[in-house]
């Protein structure tokens, strides 16, 4: 059986090192906001080329805390509109709602699955105050164009990089644009994954960083002095210690994903399958390798019969979810087509070339 993502194999490579870290954290007697978190914040800020990194509980909270931070700074107000891609994982949209802001959905480009920047301007109203760009499947959204629209309309830019750690220029765009901030998730299945939940905000904006440091810890900078209405969303020492071990291998892991993606793209030959678009000038980190096909159920069944596990990212678009009943009648035909046709093939740093050979061979016989 070729697993979609063999998380056990990915983490077993670190078994001895993880156990040493566990012992060291255990013996330290300090489990929340200690030296491992501090070290990770320094390491990840350096890796991203940003001034600040704030470890938080998960990727969703990283997004929510960015928005809440901007509200505390007076840069956003409850009820402001935020442009978000209609084609995204639901967390992006939930984050906007949790901060009492109003998501305005914009269709993606069918080729890249990321937000179509040419459609953003017409959705901008006097209430629009920010754009949330999502780098879906590990491919960067068109940040140059998005930053330009943001500058022209005086909008903040927030980036959801939960699927794109190491994709160069989500970090760079944050550096170029002082108004920008980036959310990461370390959910176990992401390119940099913990053994539980974890997340981080990276930014060059020192005011924002300062507020988020307080917000994640009950709104408190000094113990028992609460300056903001905060939350409890902290990266814990143990997860940070594991991430410190894994971060040095992230670039090599991403390169391994690209090698597999290159092989899939050059060797899968089927007129029934649409392969992903990859702008080679950007370094796609292939969190997911997503193909499209008309009869997805049939292809997924065929692959399963041949012992190849696949997944669907995602089967139901956010605006068709029961949770968003008030959106259910809206029409986003490109988003809906993508959700009908996408299928994710196995890809990971621990997948062997023999396994890639086999997936290609089976697909070419379909
Ligand atoms: C995983 C993910 C999130 C949320 O991250 P969690 O750590 O699960 O909260 C947000 N946005 C996108 C695009 C994601 O893939």
mmCIF file of C-alpha atoms and ligand atoms in Angstrom:
data_model
loop_
_atom_site.group_PDB
_atom_site.id
_atom_site.type_symbol
_atom_site.label_atom_id
_atom_site.label_comp_id
_atom_site.label_asym_id
_atom_site.label_seq_id
_atom_site.Cartn_x
_atom_site.Cartn_y
_atom_site.Cartn_z
ATOM 1 C CA UNK A 1 0.000 0.000 0.000
ATOM 2 C CA UNK A 2 1.364 3.427 -0.906
ATOM 3 C CA UNK A 3 0.203 5.727 1.835
ATOM 4 C CA UNK A 4 -0.968 9.218 1.021
ATOM 5 C CA UNK A 5 1.315 10.590 3.743
ATOM 6 C CA UNK A 6 3.402 8.325 5.966
ATOM 7 C CA UNK A 7 3.667 10.526 9.066
ATOM 8 C CA UNK A 8 4.995 7.695 11.176
ATOM 9 C CA UNK A 9 7.936 7.196 8.820
ATOM 10 C CA UNK A 10 8.594 10.948 8.678
ATOM 11 C CA UNK A 11 8.813 11.200 12.467
ATOM 12 C CA UNK A 12 10.573 7.903 13.152
ATOM 13 C CA UNK A 13 13.694 9.401 11.585
ATOM 14 C CA UNK A 14 13.843 11.716 14.612
ATOM 15 C CA UNK A 15 12.998 9.119 17.265
ATOM 16 C CA UNK A 16 16.246 9.241 19.257
ATOM 17 C CA UNK A 17 16.523 13.020 19.031
ATOM 18 C CA UNK A 18 12.866 13.451 20.079
ATOM 19 C CA UNK A 19 13.461 11.256 23.122
ATOM 20 C CA UNK A 20 16.489 13.300 24.156
ATOM 21 C CA UNK A 21 14.447 16.499 23.810
ATOM 22 C CA UNK A 22 11.601 14.990 25.820
ATOM 23 C CA UNK A 23 14.034 14.150 28.608
ATOM 24 C CA UNK A 24 15.569 17.599 28.523
ATOM 25 C CA UNK A 25 12.186 19.379 28.632
ATOM 26 C CA UNK A 26 10.960 16.997 31.313
ATOM 27 C CA UNK A 27 14.052 17.620 33.444
ATOM 28 C CA UNK A 28 13.831 21.379 32.971
ATOM 29 C CA UNK A 29 10.595 21.484 34.952
ATOM 30 C CA UNK A 30 9.377 24.340 32.673
ATOM 31 C CA UNK A 31 6.774 23.468 30.059
ATOM 32 C CA UNK A 32 5.150 26.663 28.732
ATOM 33 C CA UNK A 33 6.871 29.734 27.206
ATOM 34 C CA UNK A 34 10.415 28.738 28.047
ATOM 35 C CA UNK A 35 13.725 28.488 26.286
ATOM 36 C CA UNK A 36 12.666 25.996 23.568
ATOM 37 C CA UNK A 37 9.885 28.339 22.405
ATOM 38 C CA UNK A 38 12.258 31.293 22.515
ATOM 39 C CA UNK A 39 14.837 29.361 20.539
ATOM 40 C CA UNK A 40 12.271 28.295 17.973
ATOM 41 C CA UNK A 41 10.989 31.860 17.603
ATOM 42 C CA UNK A 42 14.541 33.021 16.887
ATOM 43 C CA UNK A 43 15.249 30.118 14.528
ATOM 44 C CA UNK A 44 12.025 30.487 12.567
ATOM 45 C CA UNK A 45 12.290 34.276 12.292
ATOM 46 C CA UNK A 46 15.821 33.803 10.902
ATOM 47 C CA UNK A 47 14.604 31.113 8.538
ATOM 48 C CA UNK A 48 11.801 33.372 7.264
ATOM 49 C CA UNK A 49 14.010 36.460 7.154
ATOM 50 C CA UNK A 50 11.643 38.413 9.392
ATOM 51 C CA UNK A 51 12.268 40.476 12.481
ATOM 52 C CA UNK A 52 9.725 38.681 14.683
ATOM 53 C CA UNK A 53 8.235 35.234 15.185
ATOM 54 C CA UNK A 54 5.606 34.522 17.833
ATOM 55 C CA UNK A 55 4.806 30.873 18.587
ATOM 56 C CA UNK A 56 1.087 30.202 19.090
ATOM 57 C CA UNK A 57 -1.259 27.262 19.616
ATOM 58 C CA UNK A 58 -2.103 26.461 15.981
ATOM 59 C CA UNK A 59 -2.406 27.928 12.483
ATOM 60 C CA UNK A 60 -5.980 29.108 12.892
ATOM 61 C CA UNK A 61 -5.042 31.060 16.021
ATOM 62 C CA UNK A 62 -2.033 32.553 14.231
ATOM 63 C CA UNK A 63 -4.464 34.084 11.708
ATOM 64 C CA UNK A 64 -7.011 35.137 14.337
ATOM 65 C CA UNK A 65 -4.315 36.769 16.488
ATOM 66 C CA UNK A 66 -2.997 38.755 13.509
ATOM 67 C CA UNK A 67 -6.486 40.155 12.886
ATOM 68 C CA UNK A 68 -7.129 40.775 16.596
ATOM 69 C CA UNK A 69 -3.729 42.424 16.853
ATOM 70 C CA UNK A 70 -4.560 44.837 14.033
ATOM 71 C CA UNK A 71 -7.878 45.595 15.758
ATOM 72 C CA UNK A 72 -6.036 46.430 19.010
ATOM 73 C CA UNK A 73 -3.685 48.687 17.047
ATOM 74 C CA UNK A 74 -6.672 50.500 15.526
ATOM 75 C CA UNK A 75 -5.753 49.390 12.002
ATOM 76 C CA UNK A 76 -8.891 47.272 11.690
ATOM 77 C CA UNK A 77 -12.334 47.624 13.217
ATOM 78 C CA UNK A 78 -15.096 45.118 13.850
ATOM 79 C CA UNK A 79 -17.207 44.799 10.707
ATOM 80 C CA UNK A 80 -14.417 45.692 8.276
ATOM 81 C CA UNK A 81 -14.300 43.645 5.100
ATOM 82 C CA UNK A 82 -11.447 41.288 4.325
ATOM 83 C CA UNK A 83 -10.891 39.894 0.824
ATOM 84 C CA UNK A 84 -10.348 36.098 1.023
ATOM 85 C CA UNK A 85 -10.103 33.369 -1.611
ATOM 86 C CA UNK A 86 -13.343 31.421 -2.136
ATOM 87 C CA UNK A 87 -11.100 28.411 -2.824
ATOM 88 C CA UNK A 88 -9.303 27.730 0.442
ATOM 89 C CA UNK A 89 -9.324 25.535 3.500
ATOM 90 C CA UNK A 90 -12.126 26.742 5.756
ATOM 91 C CA UNK A 91 -9.702 27.893 8.493
ATOM 92 C CA UNK A 92 -8.773 30.986 6.456
ATOM 93 C CA UNK A 93 -12.399 32.121 6.460
ATOM 94 C CA UNK A 94 -13.115 31.124 10.063
ATOM 95 C CA UNK A 95 -10.190 33.277 11.195
ATOM 96 C CA UNK A 96 -11.745 36.372 9.628
ATOM 97 C CA UNK A 97 -15.104 35.613 11.272
ATOM 98 C CA UNK A 98 -13.562 34.891 14.693
ATOM 99 C CA UNK A 99 -12.052 38.373 14.660
ATOM 100 C CA UNK A 100 -15.541 39.869 13.966
ATOM 101 C CA UNK A 101 -14.524 40.865 10.439
ATOM 102 C CA UNK A 102 -16.469 40.187 7.254
ATOM 103 C CA UNK A 103 -15.015 37.807 4.648
ATOM 104 C CA UNK A 104 -15.578 38.760 0.991
ATOM 105 C CA UNK A 105 -14.962 35.762 -1.246
ATOM 106 C CA UNK A 106 -13.044 36.016 -4.526
ATOM 107 C CA UNK A 107 -12.726 33.289 -7.181
ATOM 108 C CA UNK A 108 -9.373 31.580 -7.894
ATOM 109 C CA UNK A 109 -7.528 31.112 -11.158
ATOM 110 C CA UNK A 110 -8.292 27.648 -12.482
ATOM 111 C CA UNK A 111 -4.610 27.092 -13.353
ATOM 112 C CA UNK A 112 -3.067 27.923 -9.962
ATOM 113 C CA UNK A 113 -6.022 27.383 -7.593
ATOM 114 C CA UNK A 114 -4.918 30.582 -5.820
ATOM 115 C CA UNK A 115 -6.924 33.822 -5.657
ATOM 116 C CA UNK A 116 -7.329 35.563 -9.038
ATOM 117 C CA UNK A 117 -5.711 38.923 -8.317
ATOM 118 C CA UNK A 118 -7.402 40.490 -11.356
ATOM 119 C CA UNK A 119 -10.783 40.057 -9.620
ATOM 120 C CA UNK A 120 -9.824 41.709 -6.328
ATOM 121 C CA UNK A 121 -10.167 45.394 -7.218
ATOM 122 C CA UNK A 122 -13.857 45.140 -8.150
ATOM 123 C CA UNK A 123 -14.619 43.643 -4.711
ATOM 124 C CA UNK A 124 -12.999 46.527 -2.859
ATOM 125 C CA UNK A 125 -15.534 48.793 -1.103
ATOM 126 C CA UNK A 126 -15.022 51.635 1.383
ATOM 127 C CA UNK A 127 -15.320 48.989 4.133
ATOM 128 C CA UNK A 128 -12.488 46.819 2.727
ATOM 129 C CA UNK A 129 -9.436 47.019 4.970
ATOM 130 C CA UNK A 130 -7.365 43.886 4.277
ATOM 131 C CA UNK A 131 -6.549 41.072 1.880
ATOM 132 C CA UNK A 132 -5.939 37.559 3.199
ATOM 133 C CA UNK A 133 -3.760 35.755 0.648
ATOM 134 C CA UNK A 134 -3.538 31.953 0.941
ATOM 135 C CA UNK A 135 -0.634 30.045 -0.625
ATOM 136 C CA UNK A 136 -2.667 26.951 -1.380
ATOM 137 C CA UNK A 137 -1.027 23.526 -1.783
ATOM 138 C CA UNK A 138 2.414 25.157 -1.252
ATOM 139 C CA UNK A 139 2.320 27.523 -4.229
ATOM 140 C CA UNK A 140 2.626 31.245 -3.621
ATOM 141 C CA UNK A 141 -0.266 33.510 -4.521
ATOM 142 C CA UNK A 142 0.612 36.429 -6.831
ATOM 143 C CA UNK A 143 2.025 38.574 -4.044
ATOM 144 C CA UNK A 144 3.495 41.284 -6.271
ATOM 145 C CA UNK A 145 0.072 42.009 -7.748
ATOM 146 C CA UNK A 146 -1.706 41.596 -4.409
ATOM 147 C CA UNK A 147 0.727 43.945 -2.629
ATOM 148 C CA UNK A 148 0.271 46.507 -5.405
ATOM 149 C CA UNK A 149 -3.530 46.438 -5.059
ATOM 150 C CA UNK A 150 -3.117 46.682 -1.288
ATOM 151 C CA UNK A 151 -0.854 49.707 -1.541
ATOM 152 C CA UNK A 152 -3.168 51.471 -4.006
ATOM 153 C CA UNK A 153 -6.211 50.910 -1.783
ATOM 154 C CA UNK A 154 -4.475 51.277 1.581
ATOM 155 C CA UNK A 155 -5.211 47.694 2.640
ATOM 156 C CA UNK A 156 -3.354 45.418 5.038
ATOM 157 C CA UNK A 157 -1.983 42.157 3.670
ATOM 158 C CA UNK A 158 -2.156 38.973 5.729
ATOM 159 C CA UNK A 159 -0.699 35.729 4.393
ATOM 160 C CA UNK A 160 -1.894 32.231 5.260
ATOM 161 C CA UNK A 161 1.288 30.180 4.834
ATOM 162 C CA UNK A 162 -0.035 27.083 6.631
ATOM 163 C CA UNK A 163 0.721 25.023 3.500
ATOM 164 C CA UNK A 164 3.805 26.865 2.295
ATOM 165 C CA UNK A 165 6.649 26.973 4.825
ATOM 166 C CA UNK A 166 9.815 27.648 2.895
ATOM 167 C CA UNK A 167 8.164 28.868 -0.303
ATOM 168 C CA UNK A 168 10.445 31.778 -1.002
ATOM 169 C CA UNK A 169 8.920 35.206 -1.129
ATOM 170 C CA UNK A 170 5.979 34.820 1.212
ATOM 171 C CA UNK A 171 8.691 35.800 3.647
ATOM 172 C CA UNK A 172 10.182 38.307 1.226
ATOM 173 C CA UNK A 173 6.852 39.946 0.583
ATOM 174 C CA UNK A 174 6.470 40.391 4.327
ATOM 175 C CA UNK A 175 9.830 42.129 4.402
ATOM 176 C CA UNK A 176 9.063 44.392 1.483
ATOM 177 C CA UNK A 177 5.659 45.304 2.755
ATOM 178 C CA UNK A 178 5.779 46.607 6.331
ATOM 179 C CA UNK A 179 2.023 46.217 6.445
ATOM 180 C CA UNK A 180 2.281 42.453 6.066
ATOM 181 C CA UNK A 181 2.112 39.528 8.468
ATOM 182 C CA UNK A 182 2.233 35.791 7.870
ATOM 183 C CA UNK A 183 0.548 32.880 9.683
ATOM 184 C CA UNK A 184 2.032 29.370 9.820
ATOM 185 C CA UNK A 185 0.632 26.059 11.073
ATOM 186 C CA UNK A 186 2.693 23.163 12.435
ATOM 187 C CA UNK A 187 -0.157 20.662 12.381
ATOM 188 C CA UNK A 188 1.528 17.234 12.024
ATOM 189 C CA UNK A 189 0.715 16.856 8.309
ATOM 190 C CA UNK A 190 2.138 20.227 7.206
ATOM 191 C CA UNK A 191 5.588 20.521 5.600
ATOM 192 C CA UNK A 192 7.005 21.458 9.008
ATOM 193 C CA UNK A 193 4.892 19.424 11.419
ATOM 194 C CA UNK A 194 4.953 18.997 15.186
ATOM 195 C CA UNK A 195 3.664 15.953 17.113
ATOM 196 C CA UNK A 196 0.547 17.887 18.001
ATOM 197 C CA UNK A 197 -0.806 21.356 17.352
ATOM 198 C CA UNK A 198 1.383 24.399 16.851
ATOM 199 C CA UNK A 199 1.529 27.636 14.904
ATOM 200 C CA UNK A 200 3.404 30.901 14.507
ATOM 201 C CA UNK A 201 3.059 34.458 13.295
ATOM 202 C CA UNK A 202 6.010 36.038 11.495
ATOM 203 C CA UNK A 203 6.174 39.759 10.794
ATOM 204 C CA UNK A 204 8.477 42.766 10.582
ATOM 205 C CA UNK A 205 5.881 44.941 12.291
ATOM 206 C CA UNK A 206 7.202 45.438 15.846
ATOM 207 C CA UNK A 207 3.951 46.976 17.130
ATOM 208 C CA UNK A 208 1.951 44.010 15.870
ATOM 209 C CA UNK A 209 4.456 41.526 17.331
ATOM 210 C CA UNK A 210 4.249 43.192 20.720
ATOM 211 C CA UNK A 211 0.449 43.007 20.804
ATOM 212 C CA UNK A 212 0.359 39.361 19.656
ATOM 213 C CA UNK A 213 2.901 38.362 22.321
ATOM 214 C CA UNK A 214 0.420 39.687 24.881
ATOM 215 C CA UNK A 215 -2.763 38.461 23.138
ATOM 216 C CA UNK A 216 -1.592 34.812 22.992
ATOM 217 C CA UNK A 217 -1.076 34.854 26.771
ATOM 218 C CA UNK A 218 -4.320 36.322 28.223
ATOM 219 C CA UNK A 219 -3.483 39.774 26.909
ATOM 220 C CA UNK A 220 -0.723 40.023 29.424
ATOM 221 C CA UNK A 221 2.826 41.213 28.947
ATOM 222 C CA UNK A 222 3.639 41.305 32.630
ATOM 223 C CA UNK A 223 2.220 38.519 34.747
ATOM 224 C CA UNK A 224 -1.199 39.417 36.217
ATOM 225 C CA UNK A 225 -1.327 42.719 34.305
ATOM 226 C CA UNK A 226 -3.819 42.311 31.460
ATOM 227 C CA UNK A 227 -3.667 45.073 28.884
ATOM 228 C CA UNK A 228 -5.850 43.416 26.235
ATOM 229 C CA UNK A 229 -8.724 40.942 26.072
ATOM 230 C CA UNK A 230 -6.471 38.059 25.146
ATOM 231 C CA UNK A 231 -6.726 34.312 24.647
ATOM 232 C CA UNK A 232 -4.721 31.274 25.673
ATOM 233 C CA UNK A 233 -2.854 30.187 22.541
ATOM 234 C CA UNK A 234 0.748 29.295 23.252
ATOM 235 C CA UNK A 235 3.173 26.999 21.491
ATOM 236 C CA UNK A 236 4.324 24.593 24.200
ATOM 237 C CA UNK A 237 7.934 23.773 25.052
ATOM 238 C CA UNK A 238 7.776 20.155 23.928
ATOM 239 C CA UNK A 239 6.356 20.963 20.488
ATOM 240 C CA UNK A 240 8.829 23.813 20.077
ATOM 241 C CA UNK A 241 11.688 21.450 20.960
ATOM 242 C CA UNK A 242 10.546 18.995 18.278
ATOM 243 C CA UNK A 243 10.209 21.811 15.738
ATOM 244 C CA UNK A 244 13.737 22.990 16.590
ATOM 245 C CA UNK A 245 14.941 19.523 15.585
ATOM 246 C CA UNK A 246 12.979 19.393 12.340
ATOM 247 C CA UNK A 247 13.439 22.950 11.048
ATOM 248 C CA UNK A 248 17.043 22.441 9.801
ATOM 249 C CA UNK A 249 15.741 19.742 7.413
ATOM 250 C CA UNK A 250 12.813 21.732 6.016
ATOM 251 C CA UNK A 251 14.580 22.964 2.877
ATOM 252 C CA UNK A 252 15.887 19.480 2.052
ATOM 253 C CA UNK A 253 12.411 18.011 2.680
ATOM 254 C CA UNK A 254 10.843 20.592 0.372
ATOM 255 C CA UNK A 255 13.469 19.868 -2.295
ATOM 256 C CA UNK A 256 12.607 16.194 -2.067
ATOM 257 C CA UNK A 257 8.939 17.073 -2.621
ATOM 258 C CA UNK A 258 9.925 19.120 -5.703
ATOM 259 C CA UNK A 259 11.933 16.211 -7.130
ATOM 260 C CA UNK A 260 8.854 13.973 -6.841
ATOM 261 C CA UNK A 261 6.611 16.683 -8.312
ATOM 262 C CA UNK A 262 8.972 17.122 -11.270
ATOM 263 C CA UNK A 263 8.853 13.402 -11.941
ATOM 264 C CA UNK A 264 5.052 13.306 -11.749
ATOM 265 C CA UNK A 265 4.772 16.289 -14.074
ATOM 266 C CA UNK A 266 7.167 14.945 -16.694
ATOM 267 C CA UNK A 267 6.148 11.264 -16.529
ATOM 268 C CA UNK A 268 2.378 11.195 -16.019
ATOM 269 C CA UNK A 269 0.919 11.085 -19.512
ATOM 270 C CA UNK A 270 -2.850 10.847 -19.600
ATOM 271 C CA UNK A 271 -5.407 12.944 -21.426
ATOM 272 C CA UNK A 272 -7.782 12.282 -18.533
ATOM 273 C CA UNK A 273 -5.549 14.034 -16.007
ATOM 274 C CA UNK A 274 -4.728 17.729 -15.603
ATOM 275 C CA UNK A 275 -1.388 18.198 -13.851
ATOM 276 C CA UNK A 276 -0.618 21.149 -11.564
ATOM 277 C CA UNK A 277 0.779 24.368 -12.983
ATOM 278 C CA UNK A 278 4.178 25.283 -11.574
ATOM 279 C CA UNK A 279 5.731 28.690 -12.184
ATOM 280 C CA UNK A 280 9.399 27.669 -12.037
ATOM 281 C CA UNK A 281 10.451 31.187 -11.027
ATOM 282 C CA UNK A 282 8.847 30.533 -7.645
ATOM 283 C CA UNK A 283 9.810 27.734 -5.395
ATOM 284 C CA UNK A 284 6.606 25.756 -4.921
ATOM 285 C CA UNK A 285 6.933 23.544 -1.836
ATOM 286 C CA UNK A 286 4.299 20.981 -2.903
ATOM 287 C CA UNK A 287 2.537 20.540 0.395
ATOM 288 C CA UNK A 288 0.086 18.720 -1.860
ATOM 289 C CA UNK A 289 0.352 17.408 -5.417
ATOM 290 C CA UNK A 290 -3.111 18.026 -6.771
ATOM 291 C CA UNK A 291 -4.378 16.778 -10.130
ATOM 292 C CA UNK A 292 -7.787 17.281 -11.710
ATOM 293 C CA UNK A 293 -9.943 14.775 -13.533
ATOM 294 C CA UNK A 294 -13.562 14.698 -14.744
ATOM 295 C CA UNK A 295 -14.558 11.445 -13.051
ATOM 296 C CA UNK A 296 -12.698 11.736 -9.760
ATOM 297 C CA UNK A 297 -14.588 8.969 -8.001
ATOM 298 C CA UNK A 298 -13.633 6.518 -10.719
ATOM 299 C CA UNK A 299 -9.939 7.472 -10.675
ATOM 300 C CA UNK A 300 -9.740 7.378 -6.879
ATOM 301 C CA UNK A 301 -11.370 3.955 -6.863
ATOM 302 C CA UNK A 302 -8.979 2.675 -9.555
ATOM 303 C CA UNK A 303 -5.951 3.927 -7.597
ATOM 304 C CA UNK A 304 -7.243 2.366 -4.368
ATOM 305 C CA UNK A 305 -7.707 -0.970 -6.155
ATOM 306 C CA UNK A 306 -4.036 -0.647 -7.070
ATOM 307 C CA UNK A 307 -3.077 0.089 -3.439
ATOM 308 C CA UNK A 308 -2.474 3.818 -3.914
ATOM 309 C CA UNK A 309 -4.052 6.036 -1.284
ATOM 310 C CA UNK A 310 -5.250 9.489 -2.373
ATOM 311 C CA UNK A 311 -7.125 12.319 -0.663
ATOM 312 C CA UNK A 312 -9.400 15.190 -1.704
ATOM 313 C CA UNK A 313 -8.390 18.745 -0.771
ATOM 314 C CA UNK A 314 -11.185 19.685 -0.509
ATOM 315 C CA UNK A 315 -14.504 18.005 -1.303
ATOM 316 C CA UNK A 316 -16.882 20.862 -0.316
ATOM 317 C CA UNK A 317 -16.174 24.572 -0.907
ATOM 318 C CA UNK A 318 -16.549 26.845 2.144
ATOM 319 C CA UNK A 319 -19.570 28.670 0.672
ATOM 320 C CA UNK A 320 -21.424 25.341 0.312
ATOM 321 C CA UNK A 321 -20.791 24.231 3.898
ATOM 322 C CA UNK A 322 -23.731 23.861 6.240
ATOM 323 C CA UNK A 323 -21.971 26.197 8.698
ATOM 324 C CA UNK A 324 -22.328 28.992 6.130
ATOM 325 C CA UNK A 325 -25.961 28.427 5.184
ATOM 326 C CA UNK A 326 -26.355 32.124 4.330
ATOM 327 C CA UNK A 327 -23.760 31.662 1.545
ATOM 328 C CA UNK A 328 -25.128 28.410 0.128
ATOM 329 C CA UNK A 329 -26.934 30.113 -2.771
ATOM 330 C CA UNK A 330 -23.894 32.073 -3.890
ATOM 331 C CA UNK A 331 -22.239 30.895 -7.066
ATOM 332 C CA UNK A 332 -18.478 30.533 -7.477
ATOM 333 C CA UNK A 333 -18.257 28.295 -10.544
ATOM 334 C CA UNK A 334 -14.457 27.985 -10.664
ATOM 335 C CA UNK A 335 -14.229 27.155 -6.969
ATOM 336 C CA UNK A 336 -17.023 24.604 -7.374
ATOM 337 C CA UNK A 337 -15.380 23.001 -10.413
ATOM 338 C CA UNK A 338 -12.088 22.682 -8.512
ATOM 339 C CA UNK A 339 -13.832 21.069 -5.547
ATOM 340 C CA UNK A 340 -15.535 18.576 -7.905
ATOM 341 C CA UNK A 341 -12.402 17.554 -9.790
ATOM 342 C CA UNK A 342 -9.318 17.687 -7.543
ATOM 343 C CA UNK A 343 -7.463 14.640 -6.257
ATOM 344 C CA UNK A 344 -4.222 14.703 -4.243
ATOM 345 C CA UNK A 345 -1.552 12.087 -5.085
ATOM 346 C CA UNK A 346 0.907 10.752 -2.503
ATOM 347 C CA UNK A 347 3.873 13.081 -1.975
ATOM 348 C CA UNK A 348 6.241 13.432 0.975
ATOM 349 C CA UNK A 349 9.947 13.615 1.808
ATOM 350 C CA UNK A 350 9.949 9.910 2.736
ATOM 351 C CA UNK A 351 8.299 8.607 -0.427
ATOM 352 C CA UNK A 352 10.759 6.402 -2.353
ATOM 353 C CA UNK A 353 11.524 6.675 -6.075
ATOM 354 C CA UNK A 354 10.207 3.107 -6.500
ATOM 355 C CA UNK A 355 6.897 4.269 -5.078
ATOM 356 C CA UNK A 356 6.862 7.229 -7.478
ATOM 357 C CA UNK A 357 7.615 4.824 -10.379
ATOM 358 C CA UNK A 358 4.690 2.687 -9.335
ATOM 359 C CA UNK A 359 2.215 5.590 -9.040
ATOM 360 C CA UNK A 360 3.260 6.863 -12.493
ATOM 361 C CA UNK A 361 2.945 3.403 -14.029
ATOM 362 C CA UNK A 362 -0.518 2.816 -12.586
ATOM 363 C CA UNK A 363 -1.753 6.272 -13.629
ATOM 364 C CA UNK A 364 -0.443 5.847 -17.166
ATOM 365 C CA UNK A 365 -2.472 2.663 -17.505
ATOM 366 C CA UNK A 366 -5.700 4.376 -16.445
HETATM 367 C C1 LIG B 1 -3.933 23.782 8.123
HETATM 368 C C2 LIG B 1 -4.399 25.076 7.649
HETATM 369 C C3 LIG B 1 -4.792 26.095 8.528
HETATM 370 C C4 LIG B 1 -4.992 25.902 9.992
HETATM 371 O O1 LIG B 1 -3.937 25.365 10.692
HETATM 372 P P1 LIG B 1 -4.223 24.594 12.080
HETATM 373 O O2 LIG B 1 -2.862 24.470 12.672
HETATM 374 O O3 LIG B 1 -4.859 23.295 11.745
HETATM 375 O O4 LIG B 1 -5.107 25.454 12.903
HETATM 376 C C5 LIG B 1 -5.109 27.334 8.002
HETATM 377 N N1 LIG B 1 -5.076 27.562 6.683
HETATM 378 C C6 LIG B 1 -4.719 26.605 5.805
HETATM 379 C C7 LIG B 1 -4.686 26.941 4.356
HETATM 380 C C8 LIG B 1 -4.385 25.333 6.250
HETATM 381 O O5 LIG B 1 -4.060 24.393 5.372
#
